[in-house]
mmCIF file of C-alpha atoms in Angstrom:
data_model
loop_
_atom_site.group_PDB
_atom_site.id
_atom_site.type_symbol
_atom_site.label_atom_id
_atom_site.label_comp_id
_atom_site.label_asym_id
_atom_site.label_seq_id
_atom_site.Cartn_x
_atom_site.Cartn_y
_atom_site.Cartn_z
ATOM 1 C CA MET A 1 -6.929 4.484 6.918
ATOM 2 C CA GLU A 2 -5.258 2.613 9.776
ATOM 3 C CA LEU A 3 -5.861 -0.792 8.147
ATOM 4 C CA LEU A 4 -4.191 0.405 4.965
ATOM 5 C CA ARG A 5 -0.913 0.927 6.799
ATOM 6 C CA TYR A 6 -0.502 -2.826 6.370
ATOM 7 C CA CYS A 7 -0.418 -4.864 3.182
ATOM 8 C CA LEU A 8 -3.556 -6.987 3.101
ATOM 9 C CA LYS A 9 -1.622 -9.686 1.234
ATOM 10 C CA CYS A 10 1.459 -9.868 3.486
ATOM 11 C CA TYR A 11 0.035 -8.674 6.828
ATOM 12 C CA LEU A 12 0.225 -11.975 8.741
ATOM 13 C CA GLU A 13 3.463 -13.254 7.214
ATOM 14 C CA LEU A 14 5.296 -10.028 8.055
ATOM 15 C CA GLY A 15 4.115 -10.111 11.662
ATOM 16 C CA LYS A 16 2.086 -6.921 11.280
ATOM 17 C CA GLN A 17 5.040 -4.927 9.932
ATOM 18 C CA GLU A 18 4.033 -1.419 8.863
ATOM 19 C CA TRP A 19 4.020 -0.332 5.266
ATOM 20 C CA GLU A 20 6.563 2.171 4.005
ATOM 21 C CA THR A 21 4.916 5.571 3.605
ATOM 22 C CA ILE A 22 6.042 7.090 0.300
ATOM 23 C CA ILE A 23 3.988 10.280 -0.011
ATOM 24 C CA VAL A 24 1.586 12.098 2.300
ATOM 25 C CA LEU A 25 -0.391 14.973 0.798
ATOM 26 C CA ASP A 26 -3.449 16.825 2.086
ATOM 27 C CA ASP A 27 -5.897 14.443 0.411
ATOM 28 C CA MET A 28 -3.785 11.372 -0.475
ATOM 29 C CA TRP A 29 -1.450 8.820 1.106
ATOM 30 C CA VAL A 30 0.762 6.521 -0.985
ATOM 31 C CA MET A 31 2.097 3.455 0.822
ATOM 32 C CA GLN A 32 4.046 0.367 -0.236
ATOM 33 C CA CYS A 33 4.306 -3.119 1.237
ATOM 34 C CA PRO A 34 7.932 -3.869 2.225
ATOM 35 C CA ARG A 35 7.669 -7.456 0.933
ATOM 36 C CA CYS A 36 5.606 -7.634 -2.266
ATOM 37 C CA ARG A 37 6.012 -3.924 -3.133
ATOM 38 C CA THR A 38 2.270 -3.501 -3.817
ATOM 39 C CA ILE A 39 1.405 0.201 -3.731
ATOM 40 C CA TYR A 40 -1.839 1.624 -2.348
ATOM 41 C CA SER A 41 -2.912 5.198 -3.035
ATOM 42 C CA CYS A 42 -5.553 6.172 -0.487
ATOM 43 C CA PHE A 43 -7.594 9.328 -1.051
ATOM 44 C CA SER A 44 -9.500 11.376 1.526
ATOM 45 C CA ASP A 45 -12.818 10.632 -0.195
ATOM 46 C CA GLY A 46 -12.350 6.912 0.531
ATOM 47 C CA THR A 47 -11.088 5.923 -2.930
ATOM 48 C CA ILE A 48 -8.304 3.327 -2.898
ATOM 49 C CA LEU A 49 -6.093 2.640 -5.924
ATOM 50 C CA ILE A 50 -4.090 -0.601 -5.754
ATOM 51 C CA ILE A 51 -1.010 -0.982 -7.959
ATOM 52 C CA ASP A 52 0.520 -4.473 -7.990
ATOM 53 C CA ARG A 53 4.051 -4.077 -9.339
ATOM 54 C CA SER A 54 4.314 -7.769 -10.261
ATOM 55 C CA PHE A 55 1.726 -7.128 -13.006
ATOM 56 C CA TYR A 56 4.094 -4.732 -14.760
ATOM 57 C CA GLN A 57 7.093 -7.075 -14.531
ATOM 58 C CA GLY A 58 5.374 -9.509 -16.904
ATOM 59 C CA LEU A 59 4.830 -6.907 -19.641
#
């Protein structure tokens, strides 16, 4: 989970800036990159859901 505190896309350019934590539940964390706004939902069973907001802007 520690790696997912950082946006994989923006990690180096942001100088290792931490993601914004949006929600923390018993079995799920939702975090967002402060630059590209990509959202990761990380579940306790190891499942990761990636939501790239730029995809929705084009619809």
